[in-house]
Amino acid sequence: MAPDSQTETQPGSLNATEMLQWAWRQLTSMRTAVQLLLLLAVAAVPGSLFPQRRANPAVVTQYLEDNPDIGPWMDRFQLFDVYSSAWFSAIYLLLFISLIGCVIPRAGVYWKHMRARPPRTPRRLSRMPEHGTLSLPAQTAMTPASAVEDASGLLRRRGYRVQVQDEDTDTPSVAAERGYLKEAGNLLFHVSLIGVLISVAVGGLFGYRGQKLIIEGESFTNTEISYDFFFPGTNYDTDWLAPFSLTLNDFDVSFDRSETNYGNPVDFTAAMTTRENPEAADRIETLRVNEPIGFGGTNVYLIGNGYAPMITVRDGNGNIALQGPVPALPQDPTYNSSIVIKAPDAQPDQLGFVGFFLPTAVVDDNGVAFGSDPDPFNPQLNLNSYYGDLGLDDGTPVNVYQLDTTSLTQLNGRNTPDGGITLGAYQTYDLPEGKGSITFDGLKRYVALDIVYDPGKTGALISTSLALTGLILTLTISRRRVWVRASTHDDGRTLIEYGLLARGKDQGLSKEALSIGAALAAQWSNTLHPANQPQQEGSKQ
Amino acid sequence: MTPVNPLLGDYSELFMLLAALTYTIAFLAFTIDLMRAKTIPPEPADVEESSEQSNRSRLPAQVGAGVEWSHSGTSPRGGSQGNAGTGAAGSSGMGYEPLRRPAARIGVAVSAIGLLIHLTGVLTRGIAAGRVPWGNMYEFVTTGALMVMAVFLICLIFRDLRFLGTLITGLVLVMLMAGAIAYPTPVAQLIPALQSYWLIIHVSIAVLASAIFTLTFCLSVLQLIKTRQERAGRPSSSGVMRLIPSAKALDQLAYRLNGIGFIFWTFTLMAGAIWAEAAWGRYWGWDTKEVWTFVIWVLYAGYLHARATRGWEGSRAAWLSITGYLCVVFNFTIVNMYFAGLHSYSGL
């Protein structure tokens, strides 16, 4: 980023153009960049304090219900959509504009600098922060020109770009510079961040994300209507959906049975039969956490799992109104699950059930059943039952995992005198008032899958890798200039002066200066006393 | 799945306890060293002189055949310009006079022994569980403490940072105690979400970066104290603060270490994103842990920029470095334990 300009004018008596220039200078100044960065850090925090719609829409709805006063105001300030909010976007967009405004001029300067030769040797090297002199005895065959040549060779070996100057004068010198990649790394880092932003945008525009719950034995074909939830990117066309299909043959779960961590999950494995497209052959694949299955660019991830009790509901007329597995949503690590059963086909009244599924039910001292193990050692359903209009007939979409009981009449429940329904495996319960019956026929498992297509992720990976490379370059390389000048003293000795200058703060400069001084001294004492060579090498440090 | 070995786990806890006891001795030694600062006599005069004029006095021995060499440059001593001789060749490298400090020597030696015992504890934990020893809060904090100590002792090879000994051993003790008291977790297999080689890469680098930030946090705190003292014009050679280098030297070292820490933190963020992509189908989803990792990244990015900005260098930058570290601690403790999110692996 551009260093602060020394002469900042105040926007008192400026015309429009100057005003814009002033604003641009302010925006692209380093100080603004620092302030925007801090602002970004602060602005990101609320997203971790309040529930976010993107991650958890249901929790946001609940939060709004629980906080009717402040909730809507928070919503107005987009505190439930922090990362797509106007204010958060404004901060990062300003930051990126500031970044671009810095990077472009700097890239220009860098381009010129790359092509330029190392700068001319200053007249007084003793003004450099690190400097020194060497003097070579008069009787040697050393001339200023050959000394400069030696120094030039030595600096080149140390990775400097060198330029011999004033070759034909009495005081030839060599100018050397290294660390060009420091600035290149800095630019690469910042440009790569723009790449990350573009990749995220590409994913948001042309990707999609969907969720699907599949019970053992069920199949899924990748079409929009097959999804439980489907979130297409802004420009996503559902014609692009990859034509794959998959079947969940079996879902295997194992829990830790060691004494100390009893009941912790240790393995989830879904055995799948997949088909790349309708014409392709069946493949047997294993889906596990951290190991998605890929279909072209679309990946299928194992996100969650649970139990789906097999239920049969008979209505008041004795007909089967519902038969099959009903997914229950786990509420805790022992798979205590909430379950909603809806039988809209029941006659004369529609039937609904709300309650819990416990894989291993244990009754506590107060007579309340609770789940004690994630494996189904004593599966039990605890339900309240309702009859009336389930509200499914008018076509408005309704959450299958919730039952709105406001317009229903309760048949029984935990709070009614005769208690709620408690069903063990294979048991049947006859509803009061001859409304029908419910049977717990068996148990299946289901998996919750996320299916994602993100065309931006490769770009994001490449961009972040480049950013990291740039960061390493810019933070580890030092930019240094070295000048060495030689002259002949009146008494015939060859005098060598050197000076070092760093760009920016450079703690290692003094070490480098000593090292170069020592290397020069060693080289020339070797030339003068070749026999010393082996030990002198060591003094180079 | 290899079964866990609870007996070896018990031994691991014993080693952790022994390591903590050893560090306690080191902590006391480092503290005595600081308390005695006023009374420690300077090194004998000849040593003092050789460090003052390290180059001039040593160089003629290196240079033969009548080649003479003299050098002058900036010494890190107090940040002042143009001192004769260069501090880089001085024995401290932090620009303050070397002193005889037997207590500090004991502190370093005992810390090194503590590190070995600690390492044994962490290794046995890993062997007992049949995996890398960083899968829950207890393991993060014990491995993290090991990393802090290791980074500190490695830095000691290059720089005399013994003045940090009290703070570092103190923090490491707090971490080990937190592990034993707040996060005790028996040896266990990994839950499926953590069964990935990215656990090895992502978490180890995160812990390493945090260890480096622990060091820079200490440096920045001392920098602020030292700045206040320097402003007040108190002579630096008095009291406990005598052994602590100038604010400028502390600032420069903190900057270098924060730069390295920032590289590792960037890698942590990247590796985490790659793992998140494999596990959850998206590389970035603003999960609470991701948010705080991002906040920390932005804060340290702000710090790196601040140090090159007029009006933000020095104390302000030091405050940013401190804030960044407090966020690292917050991210590890509060976010892991109390914030709902996908990274709920605390094992509590």
JSON list of C-alpha atoms in Angstrom, two decimals, chain B residues 23-154:
[
{"chain": "B", "resi": 23, "resn": "TYR", "atom": "CA", "xyz": [8.39, -25.86, 34.74]},
{"chain": "B", "resi": 24, "resn": "THR", "atom": "CA", "xyz": [7.46, -24.53, 38.17]},
{"chain": "B", "resi": 25, "resn": "ILE", "atom": "CA", "xyz": [11.11, -24.75, 39.18]},
{"chain": "B", "resi": 26, "resn": "ALA", "atom": "CA", "xyz": [12.11, -23.03, 35.93]},
{"chain": "B", "resi": 27, "resn": "PHE", "atom": "CA", "xyz": [9.47, -20.36, 36.58]},
{"chain": "B", "resi": 28, "resn": "LEU", "atom": "CA", "xyz": [10.94, -19.71, 40.04]},
{"chain": "B", "resi": 29, "resn": "ALA", "atom": "CA", "xyz": [14.47, -19.58, 38.65]},
{"chain": "B", "resi": 30, "resn": "PHE", "atom": "CA", "xyz": [13.50, -17.10, 35.92]},
{"chain": "B", "resi": 31, "resn": "THR", "atom": "CA", "xyz": [11.64, -14.99, 38.48]},
{"chain": "B", "resi": 32, "resn": "ILE", "atom": "CA", "xyz": [14.62, -14.95, 40.83]},
{"chain": "B", "resi": 33, "resn": "ASP", "atom": "CA", "xyz": [16.74, -13.92, 37.86]},
{"chain": "B", "resi": 34, "resn": "LEU", "atom": "CA", "xyz": [14.50, -10.90, 37.23]},
{"chain": "B", "resi": 35, "resn": "MET", "atom": "CA", "xyz": [14.27, -10.01, 40.93]},
{"chain": "B", "resi": 36, "resn": "ARG", "atom": "CA", "xyz": [18.02, -10.12, 41.31]},
{"chain": "B", "resi": 37, "resn": "ALA", "atom": "CA", "xyz": [18.53, -7.94, 38.27]},
{"chain": "B", "resi": 38, "resn": "LYS", "atom": "CA", "xyz": [19.57, -4.99, 40.36]},
{"chain": "B", "resi": 39, "resn": "THR", "atom": "CA", "xyz": [22.23, -6.89, 42.22]},
{"chain": "B", "resi": 40, "resn": "ILE", "atom": "CA", "xyz": [23.73, -8.90, 39.38]},
{"chain": "B", "resi": 41, "resn": "PRO", "atom": "CA", "xyz": [27.22, -7.61, 38.74]},
{"chain": "B", "resi": 42, "resn": "PRO", "atom": "CA", "xyz": [28.10, -6.83, 35.14]},
{"chain": "B", "resi": 43, "resn": "GLU", "atom": "CA", "xyz": [30.39, -9.19, 33.31]},
{"chain": "B", "resi": 44, "resn": "PRO", "atom": "CA", "xyz": [34.09, -8.60, 33.89]},
{"chain": "B", "resi": 45, "resn": "ALA", "atom": "CA", "xyz": [35.42, -5.60, 32.04]},
{"chain": "B", "resi": 46, "resn": "ASP", "atom": "CA", "xyz": [37.29, -7.49, 29.35]},
{"chain": "B", "resi": 47, "resn": "VAL", "atom": "CA", "xyz": [34.17, -9.30, 28.23]},
{"chain": "B", "resi": 48, "resn": "GLU", "atom": "CA", "xyz": [32.27, -6.05, 28.23]},
{"chain": "B", "resi": 49, "resn": "GLU", "atom": "CA", "xyz": [34.87, -4.48, 26.05]},
{"chain": "B", "resi": 50, "resn": "SER", "atom": "CA", "xyz": [35.03, -7.29, 23.58]},
{"chain": "B", "resi": 51, "resn": "SER", "atom": "CA", "xyz": [31.30, -7.08, 23.07]},
{"chain": "B", "resi": 52, "resn": "GLU", "atom": "CA", "xyz": [31.45, -3.32, 22.72]},
{"chain": "B", "resi": 53, "resn": "GLN", "atom": "CA", "xyz": [34.07, -3.51, 20.06]},
{"chain": "B", "resi": 54, "resn": "SER", "atom": "CA", "xyz": [33.49, -6.98, 18.87]},
{"chain": "B", "resi": 55, "resn": "ASN", "atom": "CA", "xyz": [34.49, -6.42, 15.29]},
{"chain": "B", "resi": 56, "resn": "ARG", "atom": "CA", "xyz": [37.49, -4.25, 15.65]},
{"chain": "B", "resi": 57, "resn": "SER", "atom": "CA", "xyz": [39.07, -6.36, 18.29]},
{"chain": "B", "resi": 58, "resn": "ARG", "atom": "CA", "xyz": [38.33, -9.64, 16.62]},
{"chain": "B", "resi": 59, "resn": "LEU", "atom": "CA", "xyz": [38.79, -8.89, 12.98]},
{"chain": "B", "resi": 60, "resn": "PRO", "atom": "CA", "xyz": [42.54, -8.54, 12.66]},
{"chain": "B", "resi": 61, "resn": "ALA", "atom": "CA", "xyz": [42.76, -12.12, 13.77]},
{"chain": "B", "resi": 62, "resn": "GLN", "atom": "CA", "xyz": [40.65, -13.15, 10.81]},
{"chain": "B", "resi": 63, "resn": "VAL", "atom": "CA", "xyz": [42.24, -11.05, 8.20]},
{"chain": "B", "resi": 64, "resn": "GLY", "atom": "CA", "xyz": [45.74, -11.86, 7.08]},
{"chain": "B", "resi": 65, "resn": "ALA", "atom": "CA", "xyz": [48.21, -10.65, 4.47]},
{"chain": "B", "resi": 66, "resn": "GLY", "atom": "CA", "xyz": [48.08, -7.06, 5.61]},
{"chain": "B", "resi": 67, "resn": "VAL", "atom": "CA", "xyz": [44.42, -6.63, 4.77]},
{"chain": "B", "resi": 68, "resn": "GLU", "atom": "CA", "xyz": [42.81, -4.28, 7.28]},
{"chain": "B", "resi": 69, "resn": "TRP", "atom": "CA", "xyz": [39.13, -4.02, 7.85]},
{"chain": "B", "resi": 70, "resn": "SER", "atom": "CA", "xyz": [37.01, -1.74, 9.91]},
{"chain": "B", "resi": 71, "resn": "HIS", "atom": "CA", "xyz": [33.26, -1.64, 10.07]},
{"chain": "B", "resi": 72, "resn": "SER", "atom": "CA", "xyz": [30.64, 0.52, 11.65]},
{"chain": "B", "resi": 73, "resn": "GLY", "atom": "CA", "xyz": [26.93, 0.39, 11.58]},
{"chain": "B", "resi": 74, "resn": "THR", "atom": "CA", "xyz": [23.73, 0.54, 13.55]},
{"chain": "B", "resi": 75, "resn": "SER", "atom": "CA", "xyz": [23.72, -1.33, 16.74]},
{"chain": "B", "resi": 76, "resn": "PRO", "atom": "CA", "xyz": [20.39, -2.61, 18.04]},
{"chain": "B", "resi": 77, "resn": "ARG", "atom": "CA", "xyz": [21.51, -1.23, 21.42]},
{"chain": "B", "resi": 78, "resn": "GLY", "atom": "CA", "xyz": [18.63, 0.93, 22.45]},
{"chain": "B", "resi": 79, "resn": "GLY", "atom": "CA", "xyz": [17.95, 1.54, 18.84]},
{"chain": "B", "resi": 80, "resn": "SER", "atom": "CA", "xyz": [20.45, 4.37, 18.77]},
{"chain": "B", "resi": 81, "resn": "GLN", "atom": "CA", "xyz": [22.20, 5.13, 15.55]},
{"chain": "B", "resi": 82, "resn": "GLY", "atom": "CA", "xyz": [25.82, 5.01, 14.70]},
{"chain": "B", "resi": 83, "resn": "ASN", "atom": "CA", "xyz": [27.35, 3.24, 17.67]},
{"chain": "B", "resi": 84, "resn": "ALA", "atom": "CA", "xyz": [30.75, 1.87, 17.08]},
{"chain": "B", "resi": 85, "resn": "GLY", "atom": "CA", "xyz": [30.77, -1.86, 16.74]},
{"chain": "B", "resi": 86, "resn": "THR", "atom": "CA", "xyz": [27.71, -3.83, 15.88]},
{"chain": "B", "resi": 87, "resn": "GLY", "atom": "CA", "xyz": [25.38, -5.48, 18.27]},
{"chain": "B", "resi": 88, "resn": "ALA", "atom": "CA", "xyz": [24.80, -8.37, 15.95]},
{"chain": "B", "resi": 89, "resn": "ALA", "atom": "CA", "xyz": [28.09, -9.81, 17.00]},
{"chain": "B", "resi": 90, "resn": "GLY", "atom": "CA", "xyz": [27.45, -8.95, 20.64]},
{"chain": "B", "resi": 91, "resn": "SER", "atom": "CA", "xyz": [26.44, -11.87, 22.74]},
{"chain": "B", "resi": 92, "resn": "SER", "atom": "CA", "xyz": [22.84, -10.91, 23.48]},
{"chain": "B", "resi": 93, "resn": "GLY", "atom": "CA", "xyz": [21.71, -9.88, 20.04]},
{"chain": "B", "resi": 94, "resn": "MET", "atom": "CA", "xyz": [19.01, -7.86, 21.75]},
{"chain": "B", "resi": 95, "resn": "GLY", "atom": "CA", "xyz": [21.22, -4.89, 22.46]},
{"chain": "B", "resi": 96, "resn": "TYR", "atom": "CA", "xyz": [21.78, -4.99, 26.16]},
{"chain": "B", "resi": 97, "resn": "GLU", "atom": "CA", "xyz": [24.88, -5.77, 28.11]},
{"chain": "B", "resi": 98, "resn": "PRO", "atom": "CA", "xyz": [25.54, -9.41, 28.88]},
{"chain": "B", "resi": 99, "resn": "LEU", "atom": "CA", "xyz": [25.50, -10.18, 32.57]},
{"chain": "B", "resi": 100, "resn": "ARG", "atom": "CA", "xyz": [26.24, -13.16, 34.69]},
{"chain": "B", "resi": 101, "resn": "ARG", "atom": "CA", "xyz": [22.85, -14.64, 35.41]},
{"chain": "B", "resi": 102, "resn": "PRO", "atom": "CA", "xyz": [23.14, -18.01, 37.13]},
{"chain": "B", "resi": 103, "resn": "ALA", "atom": "CA", "xyz": [19.42, -18.13, 37.96]},
{"chain": "B", "resi": 104, "resn": "ALA", "atom": "CA", "xyz": [18.49, -17.61, 34.30]},
{"chain": "B", "resi": 105, "resn": "ARG", "atom": "CA", "xyz": [20.89, -20.38, 33.29]},
{"chain": "B", "resi": 106, "resn": "ILE", "atom": "CA", "xyz": [19.22, -22.71, 35.74]},
{"chain": "B", "resi": 107, "resn": "GLY", "atom": "CA", "xyz": [15.85, -21.59, 34.38]},
{"chain": "B", "resi": 108, "resn": "VAL", "atom": "CA", "xyz": [16.82, -22.49, 30.81]},
{"chain": "B", "resi": 109, "resn": "ALA", "atom": "CA", "xyz": [18.34, -25.83, 31.78]},
{"chain": "B", "resi": 110, "resn": "VAL", "atom": "CA", "xyz": [15.34, -26.84, 33.88]},
{"chain": "B", "resi": 111, "resn": "SER", "atom": "CA", "xyz": [12.96, -25.68, 31.13]},
{"chain": "B", "resi": 112, "resn": "ALA", "atom": "CA", "xyz": [14.79, -27.92, 28.67]},
{"chain": "B", "resi": 113, "resn": "ILE", "atom": "CA", "xyz": [14.42, -30.90, 31.02]},
{"chain": "B", "resi": 114, "resn": "GLY", "atom": "CA", "xyz": [10.77, -29.97, 31.49]},
{"chain": "B", "resi": 115, "resn": "LEU", "atom": "CA", "xyz": [10.32, -29.89, 27.73]},
{"chain": "B", "resi": 116, "resn": "LEU", "atom": "CA", "xyz": [11.67, -33.44, 27.41]},
{"chain": "B", "resi": 117, "resn": "ILE", "atom": "CA", "xyz": [9.33, -34.74, 30.12]},
{"chain": "B", "resi": 118, "resn": "HIS", "atom": "CA", "xyz": [6.47, -32.80, 28.55]},
{"chain": "B", "resi": 119, "resn": "LEU", "atom": "CA", "xyz": [7.29, -34.25, 25.13]},
{"chain": "B", "resi": 120, "resn": "THR", "atom": "CA", "xyz": [7.22, -37.74, 26.63]},
{"chain": "B", "resi": 121, "resn": "GLY", "atom": "CA", "xyz": [3.81, -36.95, 28.09]},
{"chain": "B", "resi": 122, "resn": "VAL", "atom": "CA", "xyz": [2.45, -35.76, 24.75]},
{"chain": "B", "resi": 123, "resn": "LEU", "atom": "CA", "xyz": [3.97, -38.68, 22.85]},
{"chain": "B", "resi": 124, "resn": "THR", "atom": "CA", "xyz": [2.61, -41.31, 25.26]},
{"chain": "B", "resi": 125, "resn": "ARG", "atom": "CA", "xyz": [-0.79, -39.66, 24.97]},
{"chain": "B", "resi": 126, "resn": "GLY", "atom": "CA", "xyz": [-0.59, -40.00, 21.20]},
{"chain": "B", "resi": 127, "resn": "ILE", "atom": "CA", "xyz": [0.58, -43.61, 21.37]},
{"chain": "B", "resi": 128, "resn": "ALA", "atom": "CA", "xyz": [-2.12, -44.43, 23.93]},
{"chain": "B", "resi": 129, "resn": "ALA", "atom": "CA", "xyz": [-4.79, -43.10, 21.57]},
{"chain": "B", "resi": 130, "resn": "GLY", "atom": "CA", "xyz": [-3.13, -44.50, 18.44]},
{"chain": "B", "resi": 131, "resn": "ARG", "atom": "CA", "xyz": [-3.25, -41.14, 16.65]},
{"chain": "B", "resi": 132, "resn": "VAL", "atom": "CA", "xyz": [-1.89, -37.59, 16.75]},
{"chain": "B", "resi": 133, "resn": "PRO", "atom": "CA", "xyz": [-2.24, -36.13, 20.24]},
{"chain": "B", "resi": 134, "resn": "TRP", "atom": "CA", "xyz": [-4.47, -33.20, 19.26]},
{"chain": "B", "resi": 135, "resn": "GLY", "atom": "CA", "xyz": [-8.07, -34.32, 19.07]},
{"chain": "B", "resi": 136, "resn": "ASN", "atom": "CA", "xyz": [-9.77, -32.51, 21.95]},
{"chain": "B", "resi": 137, "resn": "MET", "atom": "CA", "xyz": [-9.32, -29.50, 24.24]},
{"chain": "B", "resi": 138, "resn": "TYR", "atom": "CA", "xyz": [-7.05, -31.30, 26.71]},
{"chain": "B", "resi": 139, "resn": "GLU", "atom": "CA", "xyz": [-4.79, -32.41, 23.91]},
{"chain": "B", "resi": 140, "resn": "PHE", "atom": "CA", "xyz": [-4.83, -29.03, 22.15]},
{"chain": "B", "resi": 141, "resn": "VAL", "atom": "CA", "xyz": [-3.78, -27.28, 25.32]},
{"chain": "B", "resi": 142, "resn": "THR", "atom": "CA", "xyz": [-1.06, -29.76, 26.36]},
{"chain": "B", "resi": 143, "resn": "THR", "atom": "CA", "xyz": [0.39, -29.97, 22.84]},
{"chain": "B", "resi": 144, "resn": "GLY", "atom": "CA", "xyz": [0.04, -26.19, 22.54]},
{"chain": "B", "resi": 145, "resn": "ALA", "atom": "CA", "xyz": [1.98, -25.67, 25.77]},
{"chain": "B", "resi": 146, "resn": "LEU", "atom": "CA", "xyz": [4.66, -28.02, 24.47]},
{"chain": "B", "resi": 147, "resn": "MET", "atom": "CA", "xyz": [4.87, -26.01, 21.26]},
{"chain": "B", "resi": 148, "resn": "VAL", "atom": "CA", "xyz": [5.12, -22.68, 23.17]},
{"chain": "B", "resi": 149, "resn": "MET", "atom": "CA", "xyz": [7.98, -24.03, 25.24]},
{"chain": "B", "resi": 150, "resn": "ALA", "atom": "CA", "xyz": [9.72, -25.53, 22.20]},
{"chain": "B", "resi": 151, "resn": "VAL", "atom": "CA", "xyz": [9.43, -22.30, 20.19]},
{"chain": "B", "resi": 152, "resn": "PHE", "atom": "CA", "xyz": [10.76, -20.33, 23.16]},
{"chain": "B", "resi": 153, "resn": "LEU", "atom": "CA", "xyz": [13.75, -22.61, 23.67]},
{"chain": "B", "resi": 154, "resn": "ILE", "atom": "CA", "xyz": [14.49, -22.68, 19.93]}
]
